[in-house]
XYZ file of C-alpha atoms in Angstrom:
778
model
C 161.445 137.175 73.245
C 159.126 140.073 74.096
C 158.265 141.181 77.645
C 154.638 140.152 77.100
C 155.714 136.574 76.353
C 157.906 136.470 79.455
C 155.116 137.731 81.691
C 152.589 135.157 80.308
C 155.014 132.312 80.973
C 155.488 133.525 84.545
C 151.747 133.879 85.066
C 151.110 130.328 83.882
C 153.834 129.073 86.246
C 152.125 130.895 89.136
C 148.752 129.499 88.045
C 150.092 125.957 87.996
C 151.645 126.385 91.445
C 148.427 127.813 92.957
C 146.273 125.025 91.533
C 148.655 122.336 92.815
C 148.613 123.933 96.275
C 144.804 124.224 96.294
C 144.906 128.029 96.413
C 142.007 128.565 94.037
C 141.337 132.200 94.900
C 144.870 133.145 93.931
C 144.493 130.977 90.828
C 141.394 132.972 89.799
C 143.301 136.256 90.178
C 146.128 134.915 87.984
C 143.552 133.735 85.374
C 142.074 137.227 85.292
C 145.520 138.706 84.597
C 146.087 136.228 81.760
C 142.662 136.912 80.250
C 143.371 140.628 80.566
C 146.347 140.134 78.252
C 144.564 137.635 75.976
C 140.803 137.266 76.491
C 140.647 134.332 74.066
C 143.070 132.165 76.030
C 141.247 128.824 76.339
C 143.449 127.323 79.079
C 143.136 130.360 81.344
C 139.352 130.400 80.864
C 139.026 126.694 81.685
C 141.262 127.037 84.764
C 139.131 129.930 86.028
C 135.888 127.954 85.618
C 137.326 124.894 87.407
C 138.680 127.063 90.253
C 135.254 128.647 90.730
C 133.655 125.209 90.825
C 136.209 123.992 93.381
C 135.260 126.922 95.616
C 131.547 126.159 95.159
C 130.930 129.414 93.302
C 128.780 127.839 90.560
C 126.949 131.030 89.699
C 130.273 132.810 89.148
C 131.357 129.954 86.880
C 128.148 130.373 84.855
C 128.847 134.107 84.589
C 132.180 133.228 82.965
C 130.309 131.286 80.279
C 128.049 134.266 79.697
C 131.057 136.483 78.920
C 132.491 133.834 76.608
C 129.670 131.593 75.284
C 131.868 130.058 72.626
C 133.558 127.988 75.346
C 130.382 126.179 76.307
C 130.785 123.622 73.549
C 134.247 122.566 74.771
C 133.100 122.510 78.454
C 129.609 121.064 78.101
C 129.941 118.801 81.155
C 131.158 121.639 83.439
C 128.402 123.937 82.211
C 125.715 121.286 82.859
C 127.186 120.512 86.284
C 127.005 124.179 87.299
C 123.333 124.283 86.267
C 122.705 121.076 88.250
C 124.423 122.544 91.317
C 122.155 125.604 91.410
C 119.104 123.295 90.977
C 118.309 124.195 87.381
C 117.710 120.559 86.521
C 115.697 120.923 83.318
C 118.264 123.284 81.770
C 121.040 120.880 82.766
C 119.220 118.006 81.027
C 118.916 120.055 77.840
C 122.684 120.649 77.827
C 123.354 116.947 78.426
C 121.180 115.994 75.448
C 123.494 118.070 73.230
C 126.656 116.326 74.430
C 128.124 112.931 73.719
C 127.202 110.098 76.113
C 130.455 109.792 78.045
C 130.495 107.960 81.374
C 130.743 111.169 83.422
C 127.852 112.670 81.426
C 125.750 109.564 82.143
C 126.587 109.783 85.858
C 125.511 113.434 85.922
C 122.317 112.605 84.059
C 121.511 109.853 86.568
C 122.060 112.298 89.451
C 119.753 114.858 87.834
C 116.964 112.296 87.412
C 117.482 111.226 91.046
C 116.996 114.844 92.154
C 113.920 115.062 89.933
C 112.593 112.057 91.898
C 112.531 109.811 88.868
C 114.276 106.697 90.216
C 113.310 104.471 87.274
C 115.371 106.487 84.759
C 118.191 106.801 87.287
C 118.218 103.049 87.757
C 118.318 102.322 84.021
C 121.389 104.583 83.616
C 123.211 103.090 86.614
C 122.539 99.531 85.475
C 124.004 100.392 82.054
C 127.141 101.712 83.783
C 127.450 98.699 86.099
C 128.776 96.497 83.309
C 131.519 98.964 82.369
C 135.022 98.576 83.818
C 135.787 100.353 87.098
C 132.212 100.698 88.332
C 131.643 97.286 89.928
C 134.386 97.952 92.519
C 133.618 101.656 93.086
C 132.259 102.205 96.628
C 130.700 105.531 95.624
C 128.902 103.979 92.649
C 127.697 100.989 94.746
C 126.333 103.417 97.349
C 124.442 105.435 94.733
C 123.017 102.352 93.059
C 121.841 100.976 96.423
C 120.070 104.277 97.182
C 118.410 104.180 93.757
C 117.160 100.613 94.297
C 115.512 101.774 97.551
C 113.906 104.831 95.918
C 112.623 102.648 93.059
C 111.210 100.178 95.626
C 113.296 97.352 94.168
C 113.718 95.700 97.573
C 114.734 92.239 96.393
C 117.338 93.557 93.917
C 118.754 95.882 96.564
C 119.074 93.041 99.082
C 120.883 90.826 96.567
C 123.181 93.709 95.556
C 124.064 94.478 99.198
C 124.711 90.809 99.964
C 127.094 90.695 97.020
C 128.964 93.814 98.189
C 128.698 93.431 101.986
C 132.502 93.747 102.322
C 132.152 97.502 101.661
C 129.737 98.131 104.569
C 132.586 98.698 107.040
C 134.416 101.017 104.608
C 131.725 103.510 103.590
C 129.296 104.912 106.152
C 126.952 106.042 103.361
C 126.550 102.411 102.224
C 125.897 101.232 105.806
C 123.286 103.990 106.124
C 121.568 102.829 102.914
C 121.599 99.244 104.196
C 119.868 100.475 107.381
C 117.217 102.240 105.284
C 116.534 98.960 103.497
C 116.103 97.178 106.849
C 113.637 99.865 107.954
C 111.561 99.315 104.803
C 111.554 95.585 105.626
C 110.491 96.493 109.209
C 113.598 94.829 110.645
C 114.323 97.605 113.137
C 116.876 95.746 115.266
C 119.086 95.106 112.248
C 118.587 98.724 111.158
C 119.796 99.999 114.549
C 122.886 97.785 114.339
C 123.710 99.070 110.841
C 123.131 102.696 111.867
C 125.504 102.325 114.825
C 128.084 100.858 112.431
C 127.546 103.802 110.077
C 128.133 106.263 112.961
C 131.374 104.557 113.942
C 132.703 104.396 110.371
C 131.673 108.030 109.780
C 133.388 109.295 112.928
C 136.620 107.345 112.292
C 136.930 108.219 108.597
C 136.160 111.936 109.032
C 138.594 112.254 111.930
C 141.317 110.777 109.710
C 140.441 113.351 107.051
C 140.871 116.187 109.539
C 137.209 117.188 110.049
C 136.261 119.098 113.202
C 133.775 117.793 115.782
C 131.085 120.198 114.575
C 131.539 119.058 110.973
C 131.369 115.412 112.064
C 128.135 116.099 114.028
C 126.606 117.762 110.985
C 127.546 114.819 108.780
C 126.012 112.321 111.233
C 122.690 114.193 111.556
C 120.912 112.007 108.981
C 122.142 108.851 110.747
C 120.888 110.139 114.116
C 117.460 110.979 112.658
C 117.063 107.439 111.308
C 118.243 105.993 114.623
C 115.643 108.085 116.483
C 112.984 106.937 114.004
C 113.790 103.288 114.823
C 113.427 104.106 118.527
C 110.102 105.824 117.825
C 108.711 102.906 115.817
C 109.743 100.402 118.524
C 107.905 102.544 121.121
C 111.025 103.909 122.865
C 109.504 107.369 122.684
C 111.611 109.039 125.381
C 114.865 107.945 123.738
C 113.617 109.027 120.296
C 112.498 112.428 121.580
C 115.868 112.984 123.258
C 117.794 112.254 120.023
C 115.476 114.478 117.973
C 115.851 117.299 120.481
C 119.661 117.021 120.437
C 119.636 117.290 116.635
C 117.460 120.418 116.782
C 119.716 121.942 119.470
C 122.713 121.635 117.128
C 121.069 124.400 115.046
C 122.651 123.188 111.817
C 121.807 125.519 108.955
C 120.652 124.283 105.540
C 120.139 120.709 106.734
C 117.049 118.757 105.728
C 117.607 116.118 108.431
C 117.025 118.757 111.148
C 113.696 119.634 109.546
C 112.702 115.980 109.539
C 113.577 115.837 113.251
C 111.323 118.855 113.917
C 108.434 117.192 112.097
C 108.880 113.960 114.060
C 109.022 115.860 117.369
C 105.683 117.434 116.481
C 104.218 113.986 115.785
C 105.339 112.735 119.217
C 103.825 115.576 121.201
C 100.337 115.566 122.668
C 98.193 117.365 120.092
C 95.617 118.420 122.694
C 98.070 119.953 125.173
C 100.678 121.408 122.789
C 98.444 122.156 119.816
C 99.646 125.758 119.410
C 103.347 124.786 119.574
C 102.934 121.879 117.167
C 100.937 123.981 114.714
C 103.550 126.730 114.676
C 106.495 124.337 114.242
C 104.892 122.510 111.289
C 103.919 125.783 109.621
C 107.552 126.950 109.888
C 108.695 123.815 108.073
C 106.654 124.844 105.035
C 108.022 128.411 104.959
C 110.071 129.522 101.939
C 113.632 129.216 103.358
C 112.945 125.794 104.907
C 110.888 124.342 102.093
C 113.692 124.489 99.531
C 115.717 122.014 101.628
C 113.017 119.336 101.400
C 112.269 117.019 98.527
C 108.793 116.658 97.067
C 107.818 113.623 99.128
C 108.908 115.302 102.373
C 106.932 118.451 101.523
C 103.810 116.419 100.850
C 104.199 114.448 104.091
C 104.566 117.613 106.163
C 101.612 119.145 104.305
C 99.526 116.081 105.174
C 100.543 116.325 108.828
C 99.503 119.959 108.944
C 96.170 119.162 107.272
C 95.410 116.334 109.721
C 96.330 118.562 112.673
C 93.981 121.302 111.458
C 91.170 118.736 111.043
C 91.667 117.464 114.590
C 91.683 121.026 115.929
C 88.553 121.844 113.882
C 90.236 124.863 112.261
C 88.075 124.681 109.161
C 89.100 128.008 107.587
C 92.844 127.348 107.849
C 92.339 123.798 106.599
C 90.489 124.946 103.459
C 93.200 127.521 102.686
C 95.930 124.899 103.143
C 94.173 122.394 100.856
C 93.818 125.028 98.116
C 97.509 125.935 98.438
C 98.655 122.292 98.367
C 96.468 121.485 95.364
C 97.748 124.489 93.393
C 101.370 123.575 94.139
C 100.654 119.973 93.235
C 99.090 120.978 89.900
C 102.157 123.120 89.041
C 104.569 120.331 90.009
C 106.903 119.575 87.094
C 108.832 116.871 88.909
C 106.107 114.381 89.840
C 104.389 112.153 87.317
C 100.673 112.654 86.485
C 99.833 109.534 88.511
C 101.649 110.947 91.575
C 99.901 114.313 91.195
C 96.490 112.639 90.932
C 97.189 110.399 93.925
C 98.159 113.395 96.093
C 94.965 115.250 95.141
C 92.825 112.246 96.028
C 94.561 111.906 99.403
C 93.713 115.544 100.153
C 90.096 114.835 99.195
C 89.979 111.992 101.723
C 91.143 114.344 104.503
C 88.531 116.885 103.401
C 85.847 114.190 103.465
C 86.865 113.137 106.987
C 86.342 116.734 108.157
C 82.902 116.780 106.496
C 82.017 113.526 108.268
C 83.036 115.055 111.607
C 80.752 117.989 110.900
C 78.016 115.531 109.737
C 77.884 116.964 106.225
C 76.989 113.562 104.838
C 75.870 114.612 101.344
C 78.983 116.736 100.659
C 81.283 113.970 101.898
C 79.463 111.368 99.798
C 79.733 113.484 96.647
C 83.452 114.099 97.204
C 84.247 110.436 97.881
C 82.268 109.221 94.860
C 84.462 111.339 92.581
C 87.571 109.490 93.792
C 88.404 105.971 92.668
C 91.068 105.012 95.215
C 90.672 102.137 97.664
C 90.795 104.482 100.681
C 87.990 106.652 99.333
C 85.781 103.611 98.643
C 86.298 102.186 102.115
C 85.620 105.588 103.665
C 82.441 105.846 101.583
C 81.322 102.453 102.928
C 81.982 103.680 106.453
C 80.044 106.859 105.705
C 76.949 104.874 104.702
C 77.045 102.958 107.972
C 77.461 106.144 110.021
C 74.719 108.011 108.185
C 71.621 106.016 109.026
C 73.127 102.526 108.820
C 72.549 102.065 105.068
C 73.592 98.416 104.853
C 72.559 97.883 101.229
C 74.624 100.849 100.019
C 77.620 99.675 102.044
C 77.359 96.191 100.542
C 77.156 97.696 97.051
C 80.376 99.680 97.581
C 82.293 96.672 98.911
C 80.993 94.360 96.172
C 82.314 96.742 93.500
C 85.881 96.694 94.828
C 88.589 95.258 92.601
C 89.043 91.506 92.881
C 92.473 91.897 94.459
C 90.893 93.756 97.387
C 87.702 91.676 97.664
C 89.778 88.661 98.682
C 91.285 90.513 101.661
C 90.264 89.003 105.035
C 88.932 92.322 106.363
C 86.668 92.889 103.352
C 85.408 89.287 103.436
C 84.593 89.462 107.153
C 82.801 92.815 106.731
C 80.693 91.630 103.805
C 79.707 88.389 105.541
C 78.677 90.333 108.662
C 76.648 92.791 106.569
C 74.896 89.980 104.663
C 74.069 88.325 107.977
C 72.737 91.557 109.464
C 70.561 92.157 106.433
C 69.077 88.671 106.931
C 70.541 87.132 103.753
C 72.357 84.093 105.178
C 72.420 82.310 101.819
C 74.287 85.245 100.290
C 76.863 85.102 103.131
C 77.488 81.410 102.547
C 77.533 81.881 98.778
C 80.109 84.685 99.072
C 82.349 82.588 101.350
C 82.115 79.620 98.981
C 82.941 81.912 96.061
C 86.102 83.194 97.765
C 87.110 79.649 98.687
C 86.484 78.480 95.117
C 88.691 81.223 93.649
C 91.619 80.041 95.772
C 90.789 76.373 95.313
C 90.920 76.679 91.516
C 94.610 77.640 91.587
C 96.801 74.655 90.844
C 99.842 76.143 92.595
C 99.323 78.271 95.693
C 101.903 80.322 97.500
C 102.341 79.905 101.271
C 100.272 83.023 101.908
C 97.497 81.840 99.569
C 97.471 78.391 101.190
C 97.153 79.966 104.643
C 94.338 82.252 103.443
C 92.565 79.248 101.897
C 92.611 77.290 105.183
C 91.531 80.325 107.209
C 88.574 80.901 104.892
C 87.546 77.267 105.243
C 87.603 77.557 109.044
C 85.573 80.781 108.968
C 83.070 79.250 106.576
C 82.723 76.095 108.626
C 82.184 77.978 111.891
C 79.659 80.288 110.232
C 77.648 77.344 108.897
C 77.735 75.605 112.276
C 76.454 78.722 114.026
C 73.474 78.773 111.666
C 72.667 75.059 112.042
C 73.860 74.087 108.530
C 75.663 71.000 109.757
C 76.029 69.084 106.514
C 77.534 72.053 104.662
C 79.835 72.730 107.634
C 81.008 69.093 107.634
C 81.868 69.327 103.923
C 83.905 72.468 104.608
C 85.800 70.894 107.522
C 86.473 67.836 105.372
C 88.358 70.035 102.877
C 90.641 71.164 105.696
C 91.258 67.558 106.729
C 92.179 66.686 103.149
C 94.992 69.216 103.366
C 95.929 68.503 106.991
C 94.424 65.285 108.420
C 95.785 66.084 111.897
C 94.187 69.507 112.240
C 93.049 69.505 115.878
C 90.509 72.283 115.281
C 88.876 70.950 112.123
C 88.762 67.295 113.272
C 86.561 67.728 116.388
C 84.456 70.314 114.548
C 83.887 67.799 111.752
C 82.841 65.123 114.269
C 80.371 67.501 115.939
C 78.914 68.530 112.563
C 78.466 64.969 111.272
C 76.922 63.818 114.561
C 73.838 65.900 113.748
C 72.969 63.973 110.567
C 75.182 60.833 110.405
C 76.303 59.492 113.811
C 78.081 56.510 112.230
C 80.371 58.863 110.319
C 81.078 60.787 113.514
C 81.998 57.543 115.302
C 84.316 56.614 112.451
C 86.373 59.779 112.840
C 86.127 59.775 116.635
C 88.900 57.188 116.838
C 91.290 59.634 115.157
C 91.078 62.053 118.061
C 94.262 62.007 120.178
C 94.085 60.491 123.648
C 94.359 62.873 126.577
C 97.500 62.132 128.540
C 98.012 63.536 132.012
C 101.543 64.525 132.917
C 101.216 63.072 136.388
C 98.751 60.973 138.374
C 95.979 62.787 140.198
C 96.175 62.388 143.985
C 92.502 62.123 144.971
C 93.284 62.030 148.713
C 95.262 65.244 148.468
C 92.409 66.972 146.608
C 89.910 65.821 149.232
C 92.199 66.961 152.021
C 92.532 70.495 150.709
C 88.968 70.571 149.448
C 87.569 70.039 152.967
C 88.977 73.352 154.057
C 86.365 75.008 151.856
C 83.392 72.851 152.907
C 80.324 74.692 154.076
C 79.686 74.506 157.795
C 76.144 74.302 158.989
C 75.348 77.641 160.569
C 73.722 77.614 163.963
C 70.500 79.426 164.762
C 70.763 83.207 164.807
C 68.252 83.537 167.632
C 70.524 82.007 170.287
C 73.929 83.253 171.323
C 74.917 80.419 173.693
C 75.215 76.884 172.387
C 75.434 73.640 174.192
C 77.312 71.905 171.410
C 80.666 70.507 172.341
C 83.610 70.596 169.973
C 84.270 67.353 168.123
C 87.244 65.313 169.217
C 88.211 64.390 165.624
C 88.967 66.924 162.894
C 89.207 66.375 159.149
C 90.966 69.599 158.254
C 93.578 71.817 159.768
C 92.106 73.953 162.544
C 93.507 77.359 163.515
C 93.802 78.856 166.958
C 90.737 78.765 169.142
C 88.854 82.027 169.363
C 88.137 83.278 172.871
C 84.537 83.145 174.009
C 82.537 86.304 173.695
C 82.191 88.218 176.931
C 78.573 88.450 177.976
C 77.256 91.564 179.724
C 76.520 91.588 183.445
C 73.084 90.480 184.590
C 72.604 88.639 181.301
C 69.538 86.375 181.185
C 69.554 83.608 178.569
C 66.819 84.059 175.992
C 66.688 87.833 176.244
C 68.119 89.811 173.304
C 71.258 91.796 174.059
C 71.039 95.575 174.096
C 73.012 96.685 170.969
C 73.860 100.034 172.598
C 75.499 98.466 175.644
C 79.010 99.623 174.624
C 77.998 103.261 174.090
C 77.857 105.955 176.777
C 74.327 106.511 178.047
C 74.046 109.949 176.447
C 74.744 108.378 173.026
C 72.261 105.512 173.366
C 69.120 105.562 171.269
C 66.977 105.041 174.397
C 68.260 108.313 175.845
C 67.692 110.545 172.792
C 65.472 113.674 172.935
C 65.723 113.807 176.715
C 67.710 117.061 176.839
C 66.391 120.445 177.700
C 63.975 121.910 175.147
C 64.330 119.017 172.689
C 60.574 118.612 172.191
C 59.967 122.293 171.529
C 62.445 122.724 168.658
C 59.894 122.169 165.908
C 59.061 125.358 164.071
C 61.729 127.395 165.801
C 64.904 128.988 164.451
C 65.660 131.041 161.343
C 63.465 130.735 158.261
C 64.337 127.742 156.059
C 66.010 125.622 158.745
C 64.616 122.107 159.092
C 64.817 120.284 162.385
C 66.134 116.756 162.717
C 62.705 115.500 163.764
C 61.111 116.969 160.628
C 63.764 115.334 158.481
C 63.257 111.989 160.174
C 59.554 112.204 159.433
C 60.388 112.197 155.705
C 61.691 108.654 156.018
C 58.432 107.292 157.420
C 56.060 105.962 154.774
C 52.930 108.036 154.341
C 50.325 105.522 155.348
C 47.541 105.630 157.877
C 47.482 101.859 158.272
C 49.616 100.548 161.104
C 52.361 98.096 160.153
C 53.156 94.942 162.040
C 56.859 94.748 162.691
C 58.713 91.460 162.893
C 61.772 93.002 164.486
C 62.913 91.754 167.862
C 62.602 94.517 170.451
C 65.298 95.149 172.998
C 64.478 95.844 176.593
C 65.952 99.024 178.012
C 65.970 100.792 181.336
C 63.963 103.683 179.841
C 61.211 103.718 177.207
C 62.380 103.960 173.539
C 60.680 104.983 170.319
C 61.253 101.910 168.199
C 59.568 103.425 165.110
C 61.934 106.360 164.965
C 64.735 104.598 163.112
C 64.169 102.599 159.942
C 66.552 100.185 158.294
C 66.144 102.035 155.012
C 69.844 101.899 154.119
C 70.167 98.182 154.648
C 67.034 97.548 152.635
C 68.649 99.439 149.751
C 71.780 97.296 150.085
C 69.631 94.171 150.116
C 67.903 95.232 146.906
C 71.291 95.902 145.263
C 72.567 92.505 146.425
C 69.612 90.577 145.023
C 69.658 92.523 141.746
C 73.380 91.838 141.376
C 72.925 88.124 141.946
C 70.018 87.964 139.479
C 71.935 89.891 136.810
C 74.953 87.627 137.176
C 72.867 84.535 136.606
C 72.859 82.948 140.046
C 70.474 80.049 140.571
C 67.018 80.551 142.071
C 67.896 78.511 145.157
C 70.964 80.657 145.887
C 68.944 83.848 145.489
C 66.217 82.517 147.812
C 68.787 81.605 150.489
C 70.376 85.045 150.352
C 67.023 86.877 150.220
C 65.752 85.046 153.345
C 68.982 85.779 155.159
C 68.932 89.462 154.177
C 65.304 89.758 155.223
C 66.199 88.399 158.621
C 69.143 90.757 158.887
C 66.910 93.725 158.072
C 64.767 92.795 161.087
C 67.639 92.286 163.516
C 70.105 94.961 162.356
C 71.746 97.038 165.039
C 71.376 100.796 164.900
C 74.134 103.275 165.653
C 76.331 106.018 164.235
C 79.000 105.700 161.572
C 80.796 108.149 159.306
C 79.900 108.134 155.614
C 83.535 107.571 154.578
C 83.852 104.448 156.800
C 80.585 103.118 155.430
C 81.738 103.568 151.846
C 84.871 101.501 152.554
C 82.866 98.707 154.210
C 80.251 98.758 151.466
C 83.008 98.521 148.820
C 84.410 95.407 150.515
C 80.919 93.985 150.408
C 80.656 94.827 146.679
C 83.929 92.892 146.168
C 82.220 89.769 147.454
C 79.187 90.347 145.243
C 81.374 90.806 142.154
C 83.187 87.519 142.894
C 79.756 85.746 142.781
C 80.586 83.995 146.062
C 77.313 83.457 147.999
C 79.083 82.156 151.079
C 81.354 85.193 151.241
C 78.353 87.537 150.919
C 76.593 85.822 153.812
C 79.754 85.703 155.909
C 80.374 89.394 155.301
C 76.834 90.208 156.397
C 77.304 88.199 159.586
C 80.499 90.043 160.437
C 79.319 93.489 159.401
C 76.028 93.365 161.285
C 77.863 92.427 164.472
C 80.527 95.108 164.114
C 78.935 97.825 161.955
C 75.318 99.007 161.762
C 75.044 99.242 157.985
C 71.416 100.393 157.893
C 72.013 103.364 160.158
C 75.152 104.256 158.207
C 73.168 104.644 154.990
C 70.478 106.686 156.755
C 73.019 109.006 158.336
C 74.825 109.468 155.027
C 71.533 110.370 153.323
C 70.571 112.761 156.110
C 73.959 114.501 156.045
C 74.061 114.828 152.276
C 70.460 115.894 151.658
C 69.564 117.638 154.917
C 67.615 120.597 153.461
C 66.257 118.984 150.283
C 62.510 118.524 150.118
C 62.494 115.151 148.387
C 60.639 111.938 149.075
C 62.588 109.060 150.663
C 62.803 106.970 147.486
C 64.208 109.966 145.572
C 66.820 110.550 148.249
C 67.830 106.904 148.165
C 68.161 106.893 144.364
C 70.294 110.044 144.385
C 72.465 108.748 147.216
C 73.061 105.390 145.560
C 74.110 107.077 142.302
C 76.766 109.040 144.220
C 77.663 105.951 146.208
C 78.271 104.015 142.979
C 80.853 106.598 141.877
C 82.599 106.405 145.260
C 82.534 102.604 145.103
C 84.122 102.517 141.660
C 86.947 104.878 142.680
C 87.539 102.868 145.862
C 87.705 99.545 143.998
C 90.063 101.099 141.428
C 92.440 102.263 144.178
C 92.310 98.799 145.773
C 93.199 97.109 142.479
C 96.111 99.526 141.971
C 97.424 98.687 145.451
C 97.198 94.968 144.617
C 99.042 95.523 141.321
C 101.808 97.447 143.104
C 102.180 94.656 145.663
């Protein structure tokens, strides 16, 4: 035996030992030594290729085939797998076509079609393998088939397949994750969360048993966490979703598509107005070259759409146009998507472009672009465009009438068309269209539950529409069709009776007996109602001209009476019949009878710096310009010293009175109520007390008064006026507020009042809002 033979035997022994021990780098070095002795050694070549593949060095394995292309035929599967691993899918498919259809070749072919986003071909291959021995019980195969069902949108088949193999959910976290994805598609988010939590537990336990580190386990669970955060986001738990997304991003896992999805979802949760620059930058980074290769075609298109919508909202027209051109060019060069998918994506981009044109009111350009598209979205947007641009009802009706029959029967389309027919004045066309839709469903011998529900809803809509337009006989016929399906329909039955009563009372009486009797749960205690009702009875108000009454309190009471109020203290030297001085509680220097008595008060007119207006000049603005003397009905008050009774006007209270009456009229109060309040307010204008009050205090009191007006309670309005005029001089408060706010403005009194009331309305609204918030908190 030669030395060369001895050395080859030893090298093969070393190679076998290294492969068994998983030391593939050493195995490659041994293979190189063997091939250095004999470069045509098939076993050494195959061992080197497999070792490179085990180390993930697929390009190095392909380089081996380049040096020895004759070995490709014997290792066709390995060569195709290396091409698949470096994402050369089309070349891998060509190699597979040359090989025999073994099971492992079929599995690889299915995986390639899955990566090419062709789930239909993937599904056909997997279903052919399902009947072969060993596949029905393979957890890995079941997981892949479940994922393919979801991608192919075969929801029912996937559900049946999972139900059949539910015993594997607790064994493979990938299968539990796929089951959660199916629940998300079915919008069953609670079940999805439960399955995702199960997937996390199974993943953590199984990977720990296999010796994975915590970092590796976190990386493996990233996709599960992203789906869990998505469920939180959809169910409106935004803070929890944002926290999970942020934790995933903070992991800084390289070459992970799930992290990129988390970044996109974070951008969608942020406020586009406040963080527009940050969101724009983060989404643009997702479409950069190193990140883009980690995303599949559908994810790239979704992120591209998000960026386009963001640019439209930010009105960045130039960037938007560049992005649309780039997306369309990439879409046209797409070799993975089908022609239908490519066309659909282009039309979706056109819809976004049209929405930007509509925002900029480029109606003609938007119309031309939308007419070129034939999708449902583009047609509905075109109909909306016609309504926005000059309210073209006829054009809108034409667009909706030309929709496919499957869309014309949708409730939203039916309601819109009926409303448009009605607005255009063609009631017969509205009724005809409703009857046509009802007839199309009525002609079906067997209806599904959804169709039956739609049929009954259309009948109700049609019947109500006919009743509203006084077509009672036609409405009765429509309601009768509902009663034929459900004789106990408590909406259709009374509606039918009302409709027939307009043209055939005997028929209405016939069906009246079918109405259910009203049964009270308990007997009504009339005495108890009367007892509590008396507490709200109106009390006859005494005359406002007298302050002392001779009436004695009744010895019998019909309602609960509170504590007795103490009698009002009358001023000293009071003479019955004389009006009380309203300034009696003020110091003498603050009383109106003592004003302008100080030193130099009368000589202030025309003095001071240029532009300054004296108080007397300002007061003169509030006196009506009229030479004719007015007869005042106000009751004068005797004072120790002479007073100028014409100096102060109840302008503010008059304004409040006008607001009160207008409010009551607007809210539909009866004429008698309005007359009672108007007489009372007129009297209050004549007897109102004058004094000083801060504007802020007045606003609060006035807002309480507005509360009573809003509640439409006449008694409360009157009661409030009684209280407020005794405690607070409302008229003077308005005057003082006007004088303080518009001291140097040369405007007529009515202009000042209008301006003041506009500002007062804003203050009133903010005050009422704060009061309601306080009530809500309590």
